[in-house]
CSV table of C-alpha atoms in Angstrom, one decimal:
chain,number,residue,atom,x,y,z
A,1,ASP,CA,0.0,0.0,0.0
A,2,ALA,CA,3.0,2.3,0.6
A,3,ILE,CA,3.9,2.2,-3.1
A,4,CYS,CA,0.4,3.0,-4.2
A,5,ALA,CA,0.1,5.8,-1.7
A,6,ALA,CA,3.5,7.3,-2.9
A,7,ALA,CA,2.3,7.0,-6.5
A,8,ALA,CA,-1.0,8.7,-5.8
A,9,ARG,CA,0.8,11.6,-4.0
A,10,SER,CA,3.1,12.0,-6.9
A,11,ASP,CA,0.2,12.1,-9.4
A,12,VAL,CA,1.3,8.8,-10.9
A,13,ARG,CA,-1.7,7.1,-12.6
A,14,ARG,CA,-0.4,3.7,-13.6
A,15,ILE,CA,1.9,1.1,-11.9
A,16,VAL,CA,3.6,-1.7,-13.8
A,17,ALA,CA,4.6,-4.6,-11.5
A,18,PHE,CA,6.2,-8.0,-12.1
A,19,GLY,CA,4.6,-11.1,-10.9
A,20,SER,CA,5.6,-14.6,-12.2
A,21,PHE,CA,4.3,-17.6,-13.9
A,22,ALA,CA,5.7,-19.6,-11.0
A,23,THR,CA,2.7,-18.6,-8.9
A,24,TYR,CA,0.5,-21.0,-10.9
A,25,ASP,CA,0.3,-24.8,-10.7
A,26,ASN,CA,2.7,-26.0,-13.4
A,27,ARG,CA,1.5,-29.6,-13.5
A,28,ALA,CA,-1.5,-28.9,-15.8
A,29,GLU,CA,-1.3,-28.9,-19.6
A,30,THR,CA,-1.6,-25.1,-19.9
A,31,ILE,CA,-1.1,-22.1,-17.7
A,32,THR,CA,-3.4,-19.2,-18.0
A,33,GLU,CA,-4.3,-16.3,-15.7
A,34,GLN,CA,-7.2,-18.5,-14.5
A,35,SER,CA,-5.1,-21.5,-13.6
A,36,ASN,CA,-4.9,-22.8,-10.0
A,37,GLY,CA,-2.2,-21.4,-7.7
A,38,CYS,CA,1.1,-23.1,-7.1
A,39,PRO,CA,0.9,-25.5,-4.2
A,40,ALA,CA,4.6,-25.3,-3.3
A,41,ARG,CA,5.3,-22.9,-0.4
A,42,ILE,CA,8.6,-21.7,-1.8
A,43,PRO,CA,9.7,-18.2,-0.5
A,44,TYR,CA,9.8,-16.8,-4.1
A,45,VAL,CA,6.3,-18.0,-4.9
A,46,VAL,CA,4.9,-16.8,-1.5
A,47,GLY,CA,6.6,-13.4,-2.0
A,48,LYS,CA,5.0,-12.9,-5.5
A,49,GLU,CA,1.6,-13.9,-4.1
A,50,GLN,CA,1.9,-11.4,-1.3
A,51,LEU,CA,2.9,-8.7,-3.8
A,52,GLU,CA,-0.3,-9.3,-5.8
A,53,ARG,CA,-2.4,-9.1,-2.6
A,54,ALA,CA,-0.6,-5.9,-1.5
A,55,PHE,CA,-1.3,-4.2,-4.8
A,56,SER,CA,-5.0,-5.3,-4.7
A,57,ARG,CA,-5.3,-3.6,-1.3
A,58,GLY,CA,-3.5,-0.5,-2.5
A,59,LEU,CA,-5.8,-0.1,-5.5
A,60,LYS,CA,-8.9,-0.2,-3.3
A,61,ASN,CA,-7.4,2.6,-1.2
A,62,HIS,CA,-6.3,4.8,-4.1
A,63,PRO,CA,-9.0,4.9,-6.8
A,64,SER,CA,-6.9,7.1,-9.1
A,65,LEU,CA,-4.5,4.3,-9.9
A,66,THR,CA,-4.5,1.5,-12.5
A,67,LEU,CA,-2.2,-1.6,-12.3
A,68,ALA,CA,-0.6,-3.7,-15.0
A,69,LEU,CA,0.7,-6.9,-13.4
A,70,LEU,CA,3.0,-8.7,-15.9
A,71,GLN,CA,3.8,-12.3,-15.2
A,72,PRO,CA,6.9,-13.3,-17.3
A,73,SER,CA,7.9,-16.9,-17.8
A,74,ILE,CA,11.6,-17.8,-18.2
A,75,VAL,CA,13.2,-14.5,-19.1
A,76,VAL,CA,16.5,-15.1,-21.1
A,77,GLY,CA,19.1,-12.7,-22.2
A,78,ALA,CA,22.9,-12.2,-21.9
A,79,GLY,CA,24.1,-11.8,-18.3
A,80,GLY,CA,20.7,-12.7,-16.9
A,81,SER,CA,20.1,-15.3,-14.2
A,82,TRP,CA,19.1,-18.1,-16.6
A,83,ASP,CA,22.1,-17.2,-18.8
A,84,ARG,CA,24.4,-17.6,-15.8
A,85,PHE,CA,22.7,-20.8,-14.8
A,86,ALA,CA,23.2,-22.3,-18.3
A,87,ARG,CA,26.8,-21.2,-18.5
A,88,LYS,CA,27.5,-22.9,-15.2
A,89,LEU,CA,26.0,-26.1,-16.7
A,90,THR,CA,28.4,-26.0,-19.6
A,91,CYS,CA,31.1,-26.7,-17.1
A,92,THR,CA,29.3,-29.4,-15.2
A,93,GLU,CA,30.2,-33.0,-15.6
A,94,ARG,CA,26.8,-34.5,-14.8
A,95,ILE,CA,23.5,-32.6,-14.9
A,96,TYR,CA,20.4,-34.1,-13.1
A,97,LEU,CA,17.1,-32.6,-14.1
A,98,PRO,CA,13.5,-33.6,-13.4
A,99,ALA,CA,12.2,-36.0,-16.1
A,100,GLY,CA,15.7,-36.0,-17.6
A,101,GLY,CA,15.3,-32.4,-19.0
A,102,GLU,CA,11.9,-33.1,-20.6
A,103,GLY,CA,10.2,-30.5,-18.5
A,104,ILE,CA,8.7,-27.6,-20.4
A,105,CYS,CA,10.9,-24.5,-20.8
A,106,ASN,CA,8.7,-21.5,-21.5
A,107,VAL,CA,11.4,-18.9,-22.6
A,108,VAL,CA,10.8,-15.3,-23.5
A,109,ASP,CA,13.5,-12.8,-24.5
A,110,VAL,CA,14.2,-9.9,-22.1
A,111,ASP,CA,13.6,-7.5,-25.0
A,112,VAL,CA,10.1,-8.8,-25.4
A,113,VAL,CA,9.4,-8.3,-21.7
A,114,ALA,CA,10.8,-4.7,-21.9
A,115,GLU,CA,8.5,-4.0,-24.9
A,116,ALA,CA,5.5,-5.4,-23.0
A,117,VAL,CA,6.3,-2.9,-20.1
A,118,CYS,CA,6.3,0.0,-22.6
A,119,ARG,CA,3.1,-1.1,-24.2
A,120,SER,CA,1.3,-1.6,-20.8
A,121,LEU,CA,1.9,2.1,-20.1
A,122,GLU,CA,0.0,2.9,-23.3
A,123,LEU,CA,-3.1,0.8,-22.6
A,124,PRO,CA,-6.3,2.8,-22.5
A,125,ALA,CA,-8.0,3.1,-19.1
A,126,THR,CA,-10.9,1.0,-20.5
A,127,ALA,CA,-8.6,-2.1,-20.8
A,128,PHE,CA,-8.4,-2.3,-17.0
A,129,GLY,CA,-12.1,-2.7,-16.2
A,130,PRO,CA,-13.8,-2.1,-12.9
A,131,SER,CA,-11.0,-3.6,-10.9
A,132,ARG,CA,-8.6,-1.1,-12.5
A,133,ALA,CA,-6.0,-4.0,-12.9
A,134,VAL,CA,-4.9,-6.3,-15.7
A,135,LYS,CA,-2.9,-9.4,-15.2
A,136,ALA,CA,-1.1,-10.9,-18.2
A,137,LEU,CA,1.3,-13.8,-18.7
A,138,ILE,CA,4.3,-12.8,-20.8
A,139,SER,CA,5.9,-15.7,-22.7
A,140,GLY,CA,7.3,-16.6,-26.1
A,141,ARG,CA,5.2,-18.3,-28.7
A,142,GLN,CA,7.2,-21.5,-28.9
A,143,ALA,CA,7.8,-23.6,-25.7
A,144,THR,CA,10.6,-26.2,-25.8
A,145,THR,CA,12.1,-28.7,-23.3
A,146,TRP,CA,14.9,-27.8,-21.0
A,147,ALA,CA,17.2,-30.4,-22.6
A,148,GLN,CA,16.5,-28.9,-26.1
A,149,TRP,CA,17.0,-25.3,-24.9
A,150,LEU,CA,20.3,-26.1,-23.2
A,151,ASN,CA,21.5,-27.9,-26.3
A,152,GLN,CA,20.3,-25.4,-28.9
A,153,ALA,CA,21.4,-22.2,-27.0
A,154,TYR,CA,24.5,-23.5,-25.2
A,155,GLY,CA,25.6,-26.7,-26.9
A,156,ILE,CA,25.1,-28.9,-23.9
A,157,PRO,CA,24.6,-32.5,-25.1
A,158,ALA,CA,21.7,-34.6,-23.9
A,159,SER,CA,24.2,-37.3,-23.0
A,160,ARG,CA,25.3,-35.2,-19.9
A,161,ILE,CA,21.7,-34.9,-18.6
A,162,SER,CA,20.1,-37.6,-16.4
A,163,ALA,CA,16.9,-37.8,-14.5
A,164,CYS,CA,16.9,-36.8,-10.8
A,165,ASN,CA,14.5,-38.4,-8.3
A,166,THR,CA,11.2,-36.8,-7.3
A,167,ASN,CA,12.0,-35.9,-3.7
A,168,ALA,CA,10.2,-32.7,-2.8
A,169,TRP,CA,13.4,-30.9,-1.8
A,170,SER,CA,11.8,-27.6,-2.5
A,171,GLU,CA,9.7,-28.1,0.7
A,172,ASP,CA,12.7,-29.0,2.9
A,173,THR,CA,14.6,-25.9,4.1
A,174,LYS,CA,17.6,-27.7,5.7
A,175,ARG,CA,18.1,-29.9,2.6
A,176,ASN,CA,17.8,-26.9,0.3
A,177,LEU,CA,20.6,-25.2,2.3
A,178,MET,CA,22.9,-28.3,2.2
A,179,LEU,CA,22.3,-28.7,-1.5
A,180,SER,CA,22.9,-25.1,-2.2
A,181,ILE,CA,26.3,-25.3,-0.5
A,182,ARG,CA,27.2,-28.7,-1.9
A,183,PHE,CA,26.5,-27.8,-5.5
A,184,SER,CA,27.7,-24.2,-5.4
A,185,SER,CA,31.0,-23.3,-7.0
A,186,VAL,CA,32.6,-23.0,-3.5
A,187,GLY,CA,31.2,-26.3,-2.3
A,188,ALA,CA,32.2,-28.1,-5.5
A,189,SER,CA,35.8,-26.7,-5.3
A,190,LEU,CA,36.0,-27.8,-1.6
A,191,PHE,CA,34.6,-31.3,-2.6
A,192,GLU,CA,37.2,-31.7,-5.3
A,193,MET,CA,40.0,-30.5,-3.0
A,194,LEU,CA,39.0,-33.0,-0.4
A,195,LYS,CA,39.1,-35.7,-3.1
A,196,GLY,CA,42.7,-34.6,-3.9
A,197,ARG,CA,42.1,-33.6,-7.5
A,198,PRO,CA,41.3,-30.2,-9.2
A,199,ALA,CA,37.9,-29.5,-10.6
A,200,ALA,CA,37.5,-30.5,-14.2
A,201,GLU,CA,38.1,-27.9,-16.9
A,202,PRO,CA,35.1,-26.8,-19.0
A,203,THR,CA,34.5,-29.1,-21.9
A,204,ARG,CA,33.4,-26.3,-24.1
A,205,ARG,CA,32.6,-22.6,-24.1
A,206,PRO,CA,28.9,-21.5,-24.3
A,207,SER,CA,27.9,-21.1,-27.9
A,208,ALA,CA,25.2,-18.4,-27.3
A,209,GLN,CA,24.4,-15.5,-25.0
A,210,ARG,CA,28.1,-15.0,-24.2
A,211,THR,CA,29.8,-11.6,-24.0
A,212,GLU,CA,33.5,-10.9,-23.7
A,213,SER,CA,33.0,-9.4,-20.3
A,214,SER,CA,31.1,-12.4,-19.0
A,215,PRO,CA,33.3,-14.3,-16.5
A,216,VAL,CA,34.0,-18.0,-17.1
A,217,PRO,CA,32.0,-19.9,-14.5
A,218,VAL,CA,33.8,-22.1,-12.1
A,219,PRO,CA,33.5,-25.8,-13.0
A,220,VAL,CA,31.3,-27.9,-10.8
A,221,PRO,CA,31.2,-31.8,-10.9
A,222,LEU,CA,27.4,-32.2,-10.4
A,223,TYR,CA,24.2,-30.2,-10.6
A,224,VAL,CA,21.0,-31.2,-8.8
A,225,PRO,CA,18.2,-28.6,-8.7
A,226,GLU,CA,16.5,-27.6,-5.4
A,227,GLY,CA,14.0,-25.1,-4.4
A,228,LEU,CA,12.7,-22.8,-7.1
A,229,ASP,CA,15.0,-24.3,-9.7
A,230,ARG,CA,13.5,-27.8,-9.1
A,231,LEU,CA,9.9,-26.3,-9.3
A,232,THR,CA,10.7,-24.5,-12.6
A,233,LEU,CA,12.7,-27.3,-14.2
A,234,SER,CA,9.8,-29.8,-13.5
A,235,CYS,CA,7.2,-27.7,-15.3
A,236,ARG,CA,4.8,-29.7,-17.4
A,237,SER,CA,2.7,-26.7,-18.6
A,238,VAL,CA,2.9,-24.5,-21.7
A,239,VAL,CA,2.3,-20.9,-20.8
A,240,ASP,CA,-0.6,-19.3,-22.8
A,241,PRO,CA,0.1,-15.6,-23.5
A,242,GLY,CA,-3.3,-15.2,-25.0
A,243,ARG,CA,-4.4,-12.3,-22.8
A,244,ALA,CA,-1.1,-10.4,-23.5
A,245,LEU,CA,-1.6,-10.9,-27.2
A,246,ALA,CA,-5.2,-9.7,-27.0
A,247,LEU,CA,-4.1,-6.5,-25.1
A,248,GLY,CA,-1.4,-5.8,-27.7
A,249,LEU,CA,1.4,-6.3,-25.2
A,250,LEU,CA,3.0,-9.0,-27.5
A,251,ASP,CA,3.3,-9.2,-31.2
């Protein structure tokens, strides 16, 4: 409510906020704005849900405002979090992913998301309806699998990807912490040092989304997802950006 109050005092009429497709249940065939909520109580998901509720309260208290809540899927671009994630995997000896990398990867380029932000500022007031808010999933037209995306964009062969088990590690805080340490660059280096041999050199350089200023990631022997990564990599749903297309936020 504090953001809405500050906006109203400053004569701001529209707020653009970022939610996430992760707040929806990703086990169904398709994700739309009407899909069920995510059952996993991961801090990131809970935080995004709290953000939506906070803005809903703020709109009720400040009738001069309208809200565009954009919910991007997997935002990719050079130097971004998923680019850093994939570049780390190029140096990883064995990659364990849910369903062996056959989970659905709903990628969208960061430039597309930026354009959607600009277009949401130009929407007519009539587009927001009585609630004075619009919610729109922002995703690319073509979904792929994680194994395909890692191979096509970064040259990671499917032969290095195996299926991890289905333990609900995302719900176990202590296990998440231990996994984060064990599979971090620091933990991996310590593990290799204790074994008495140096970490393996990268087998190849990333073939895409690489800039000269990007640091070469530290090699790690093994990757097993936990927390939000495990939730996202196990996605079985294709994100439907139909509402964003109808509003003109996407081409």
